[in-house]
Short mmCIF file of C-alpha atoms in Angstrom, two decimals:
data_model
loop_
_atom_site.label_atom_id
_atom_site.label_comp_id
_atom_site.label_asym_id
_atom_site.label_seq_id
_atom_site.Cartn_x
_atom_site.Cartn_y
_atom_site.Cartn_z
CA UNK P 1 0.01 -51.98 -18.08
CA UNK P 2 -0.79 -48.97 -20.22
CA UNK P 3 0.01 -49.93 -23.81
CA UNK P 4 -0.99 -49.99 -27.44
CA UNK P 5 -0.23 -52.98 -29.64
CA UNK P 6 -0.64 -52.76 -33.41
CA UNK P 7 -1.10 -55.70 -35.76
CA UNK P 8 -2.18 -56.48 -39.29
CA UNK P 9 0.74 -55.13 -41.29
CA UNK P 10 1.85 -57.24 -44.23
CA UNK P 11 3.31 -57.30 -47.73
CA UNK P 12 0.52 -56.43 -50.16
CA UNK P 13 0.36 -55.79 -53.88
CA UNK P 14 -0.48 -52.35 -55.30
CA UNK P 15 -4.25 -51.89 -55.29
CA UNK P 16 -4.66 -54.29 -52.38
CA UNK P 17 -6.30 -53.87 -48.99
CA UNK P 18 -5.55 -54.56 -45.32
CA UNK P 19 -7.12 -53.94 -41.95
CA UNK P 20 -4.77 -52.71 -39.25
CA UNK P 21 -5.69 -53.13 -35.59
CA UNK P 22 -4.53 -51.49 -32.39
CA UNK P 23 -5.35 -53.14 -29.07
CA UNK P 24 -5.41 -50.77 -26.11
CA UNK P 25 -5.04 -51.64 -22.45
CA UNK P 26 -4.50 -49.93 -19.11
CA UNK P 27 -6.67 -46.86 -19.68
CA UNK P 28 -10.31 -45.97 -20.36
CA UNK P 29 -10.20 -46.39 -24.12
CA UNK P 30 -13.53 -44.72 -24.90
CA UNK P 31 -12.47 -41.51 -23.13
CA UNK P 32 -9.76 -40.68 -25.65
CA UNK P 33 -9.45 -39.81 -29.28
CA UNK P 34 -7.16 -42.15 -31.17
CA UNK P 35 -5.00 -41.59 -34.21
CA UNK P 36 -2.86 -43.34 -36.80
CA UNK P 37 0.52 -41.87 -37.71
CA UNK P 38 2.82 -43.43 -40.29
CA UNK P 39 6.52 -43.25 -41.08
CA UNK P 40 7.94 -44.28 -44.42
CA UNK P 41 11.39 -45.90 -44.35
CA UNK P 42 13.99 -43.26 -43.50
CA UNK P 43 11.39 -40.48 -43.51
CA UNK P 44 9.55 -38.33 -40.98
CA UNK P 45 6.21 -38.68 -39.26
CA UNK P 46 3.00 -38.28 -41.27
CA UNK P 47 -0.42 -38.08 -39.64
CA UNK P 48 -2.95 -40.36 -41.31
CA UNK P 49 -6.27 -40.38 -39.45
CA UNK P 50 -7.98 -39.55 -36.16
CA UNK P 51 -11.23 -40.51 -34.44
CA UNK P 52 -13.07 -39.13 -31.45
CA UNK P 53 -13.62 -41.16 -28.30
CA UNK P 54 -17.20 -42.01 -29.22
CA UNK P 55 -16.26 -42.77 -32.81
CA UNK P 56 -18.73 -40.20 -34.05
CA UNK P 57 -16.16 -37.92 -35.66
CA UNK P 58 -13.35 -38.98 -37.97
CA UNK P 59 -10.58 -37.08 -39.69
CA UNK P 60 -8.28 -38.14 -42.52
CA UNK P 61 -5.26 -36.65 -44.25
CA UNK P 62 -5.90 -35.58 -47.83
CA UNK P 63 -3.37 -38.19 -49.01
CA UNK P 64 -5.59 -41.05 -47.79
CA UNK P 65 -9.13 -39.66 -48.07
CA UNK P 66 -11.38 -42.06 -49.91
CA UNK P 67 -8.89 -44.91 -49.51
CA UNK P 68 -8.43 -45.30 -45.72
CA UNK P 69 -11.13 -45.52 -43.04
CA UNK P 70 -10.54 -45.21 -39.32
CA UNK P 71 -12.94 -46.84 -36.86
CA UNK P 72 -13.03 -48.14 -33.31
CA UNK P 73 -14.80 -50.72 -31.17
CA UNK P 74 -14.95 -49.36 -27.63
CA UNK P 75 -16.35 -52.65 -26.31
CA UNK P 76 -13.20 -54.39 -27.54
CA UNK P 77 -10.78 -51.51 -26.73
CA UNK P 78 -9.57 -51.70 -30.30
CA UNK P 79 -8.80 -49.14 -33.00
CA UNK P 80 -8.83 -50.03 -36.68
CA UNK P 81 -7.58 -48.64 -39.96
CA UNK P 82 -9.01 -50.11 -43.13
CA UNK P 83 -6.57 -49.37 -45.92
CA UNK P 84 -7.44 -49.95 -49.55
CA UNK P 85 -6.27 -49.02 -53.06
CA UNK P 86 -2.77 -49.23 -51.65
CA UNK P 87 0.11 -47.56 -53.47
CA UNK P 88 3.86 -47.90 -53.16
CA UNK P 89 4.05 -44.61 -51.27
CA UNK P 90 1.80 -46.04 -48.55
CA UNK P 91 4.71 -48.27 -47.52
CA UNK P 92 5.45 -47.33 -43.92
CA UNK P 93 5.37 -48.29 -40.29
CA UNK P 94 1.90 -47.44 -39.01
CA UNK P 95 1.68 -46.31 -35.38
CA UNK P 96 -1.45 -45.89 -33.35
CA UNK P 97 -1.39 -43.10 -30.80
CA UNK P 98 -3.60 -42.02 -27.92
CA UNK P 99 -4.66 -38.39 -28.07
CA UNK P 100 -5.78 -36.46 -25.01
CA UNK P 101 -7.49 -33.22 -25.80
CA UNK P 102 -10.63 -32.38 -27.69
CA UNK P 103 -12.00 -31.03 -30.94
CA UNK P 104 -13.95 -27.79 -31.16
CA UNK P 105 -15.44 -26.95 -34.51
CA UNK P 106 -12.82 -27.51 -37.16
CA UNK P 107 -9.89 -27.56 -34.73
CA UNK P 108 -8.57 -30.49 -32.73
CA UNK P 109 -6.37 -29.75 -29.73
CA UNK P 110 -4.58 -33.11 -29.81
CA UNK P 111 -1.18 -34.33 -28.77
CA UNK P 112 0.00 -37.93 -28.69
CA UNK P 113 0.98 -39.17 -25.25
CA UNK P 114 1.09 -42.91 -25.87
CA UNK P 115 2.34 -44.70 -28.96
CA UNK P 116 2.43 -48.33 -30.00
CA UNK P 117 5.49 -50.01 -31.49
CA UNK P 118 4.02 -49.92 -34.98
CA UNK P 119 3.14 -52.40 -37.70
CA UNK P 120 4.83 -52.46 -41.10
CA UNK P 121 2.85 -52.20 -44.31
CA UNK P 122 4.83 -52.90 -47.46
CA UNK P 123 3.19 -52.27 -50.83
CA UNK P 124 5.08 -53.99 -53.62
CA UNK P 125 4.51 -56.34 -56.52
CA UNK U 1 7.81 -30.70 -48.10
CA UNK U 2 6.53 -30.48 -44.53
CA UNK U 3 4.05 -27.81 -43.41
CA UNK U 4 6.23 -27.12 -40.38
CA UNK U 5 9.90 -26.31 -40.98
CA UNK U 6 12.66 -27.71 -38.78
CA UNK U 7 16.42 -27.72 -39.32
CA UNK U 8 17.53 -31.14 -40.61
CA UNK U 9 20.25 -31.46 -38.00
CA UNK U 10 21.79 -29.85 -34.94
CA UNK U 11 24.77 -30.82 -32.85
CA UNK U 12 26.43 -29.89 -29.60
CA UNK U 13 28.85 -31.29 -27.06
CA UNK U 14 27.83 -33.24 -23.95
CA UNK U 15 26.72 -30.94 -21.16
CA UNK U 16 25.92 -28.10 -23.54
CA UNK U 17 22.55 -26.65 -24.55
CA UNK U 18 20.80 -26.91 -27.91
CA UNK U 19 17.64 -25.43 -29.37
CA UNK U 20 15.53 -26.81 -32.21
CA UNK U 21 13.22 -24.46 -34.07
CA UNK U 22 9.86 -25.19 -35.68
CA UNK U 23 8.41 -22.61 -38.02
CA UNK U 24 4.83 -22.53 -39.25
CA UNK U 25 2.04 -20.10 -40.02
CA UNK U 26 -1.12 -18.56 -38.61
CA UNK U 27 -3.16 -21.59 -39.63
CA UNK U 28 -1.12 -23.95 -37.46
CA UNK U 29 1.40 -22.83 -34.82
CA UNK U 30 0.00 -19.30 -34.72
CA UNK U 31 -3.36 -20.47 -33.40
CA UNK U 32 -2.82 -23.91 -31.91
CA UNK U 33 -0.79 -25.72 -29.30
CA UNK U 34 2.55 -27.28 -30.23
CA UNK U 35 3.85 -30.65 -29.08
CA UNK U 36 7.32 -32.16 -29.39
CA UNK U 37 8.35 -35.80 -29.79
CA UNK U 38 11.64 -37.65 -29.41
CA UNK U 39 12.32 -40.72 -31.53
CA UNK U 40 15.33 -42.76 -30.52
CA UNK U 41 16.78 -45.00 -33.24
CA UNK U 42 14.55 -47.95 -34.00
CA UNK U 43 11.82 -46.98 -31.55
CA UNK U 44 8.40 -45.32 -31.56
CA UNK U 45 8.10 -41.57 -30.93
CA UNK U 46 7.77 -40.39 -27.34
CA UNK U 47 5.99 -37.25 -26.14
CA UNK U 48 8.37 -34.65 -24.68
CA UNK U 49 6.34 -31.43 -24.60
CA UNK U 50 2.63 -30.67 -25.04
CA UNK U 51 0.55 -27.50 -25.01
CA UNK U 52 3.65 -25.50 -26.06
CA UNK U 53 5.58 -25.82 -22.81
CA UNK U 54 4.22 -28.58 -20.56
CA UNK U 55 6.21 -31.70 -19.73
CA UNK U 56 4.52 -35.07 -19.17
CA UNK U 57 5.32 -36.91 -15.98
CA UNK U 58 8.76 -38.48 -16.19
CA UNK U 59 10.25 -36.04 -18.68
CA UNK U 60 13.21 -34.26 -17.04
CA UNK U 61 13.25 -30.48 -16.80
CA UNK U 62 16.28 -30.45 -19.11
CA UNK U 63 13.65 -30.39 -21.84
CA UNK U 64 11.64 -27.21 -22.36
CA UNK U 65 9.30 -25.76 -24.95
CA UNK U 66 8.27 -22.27 -25.95
CA UNK U 67 6.16 -20.61 -28.62
CA UNK U 68 6.16 -17.14 -30.10
CA UNK U 69 3.80 -16.07 -32.87
CA UNK U 70 4.18 -18.70 -35.62
CA UNK U 71 7.31 -20.41 -34.32
CA UNK U 72 8.10 -22.84 -31.55
CA UNK U 73 11.35 -23.92 -29.96
CA UNK U 74 12.49 -27.02 -28.11
CA UNK U 75 15.38 -26.53 -25.72
CA UNK U 76 17.57 -29.25 -24.27
CA UNK U 77 20.13 -28.48 -21.59
CA UNK U 78 22.82 -30.67 -20.06
CA UNK U 79 23.08 -32.75 -23.25
CA UNK U 80 23.74 -36.46 -22.86
CA UNK U 81 24.74 -39.03 -25.45
CA UNK U 82 21.40 -40.70 -24.79
CA UNK U 83 19.65 -37.60 -26.19
CA UNK U 84 20.84 -38.48 -29.70
CA UNK U 85 17.58 -38.91 -31.57
CA UNK U 86 15.22 -37.39 -34.09
CA UNK U 87 12.94 -34.65 -32.76
CA UNK U 88 9.61 -33.66 -34.28
CA UNK U 89 7.22 -30.78 -33.66
CA UNK U 90 3.51 -31.17 -34.32
CA UNK U 91 0.28 -29.22 -34.19
CA UNK U 92 -3.17 -28.95 -35.77
CA UNK U 93 -3.53 -27.00 -39.01
CA UNK U 94 -6.94 -25.35 -39.19
CA UNK U 95 -6.72 -24.72 -42.95
CA UNK U 96 -5.89 -28.35 -43.74
CA UNK U 97 -8.06 -29.78 -40.92
CA UNK U 98 -5.18 -32.10 -40.16
CA UNK U 99 -2.37 -32.77 -37.72
CA UNK U 100 0.91 -31.60 -39.22
CA UNK U 101 4.46 -32.46 -38.24
CA UNK U 102 7.80 -30.90 -38.94
CA UNK U 103 10.26 -32.82 -41.08
CA UNK U 104 12.30 -33.78 -38.03
CA UNK U 105 15.67 -32.72 -36.64
CA UNK U 106 18.48 -35.16 -36.01
CA UNK U 107 20.38 -34.29 -32.84
CA UNK U 108 24.00 -35.37 -32.61
CA UNK U 109 25.81 -35.13 -29.29
CA UNK U 110 29.45 -34.87 -30.26
#
């Protein structure tokens, strides 16, 4: 079955860290870029980070640069998001998403054709 | 404040047609492909339209997409109560080097 399953979300104190995981199955994982998109409670979608199929190129939203790191293990068909220096406004459901398409120069022609169910990160003292 | 601008809500009666607009600029919609997503209550987003006007397998032709200059539009015909959801547009912004989404539009089928 083609699917993405996120895990690792938790309640964490401000300033804390977590590692989110996304297990992929049913498709050739290494052939696709992968992304993280988050959604704060009652709010819209916000792109967080993206990574090329090889893992050689990564992209992060300005709001998380220096605090979040995206990575992947193609041997394990798993995507990761290391989140640190967490703030209250990082509270959200974090979705991983498969992204067909490609990047050329500074532009990525991505769309998200497969999404996981999400994992909830709550930042609170 | 989202980079892409969508109306917060739209509504129409069952069987009717509705359009949802997505307005951007030359750094995003004007020079990149647009995709559209449907998010039913309590579920993950689902791809409806990619590359401005292409439908993935399994998406009915009641859903259509178009783009003109720095704006894009999602059209839904033959509205059903099951279409009640939040709809988001998205694209790459070359100035920000980031994926950007609209703020979302809540569709109500009266």
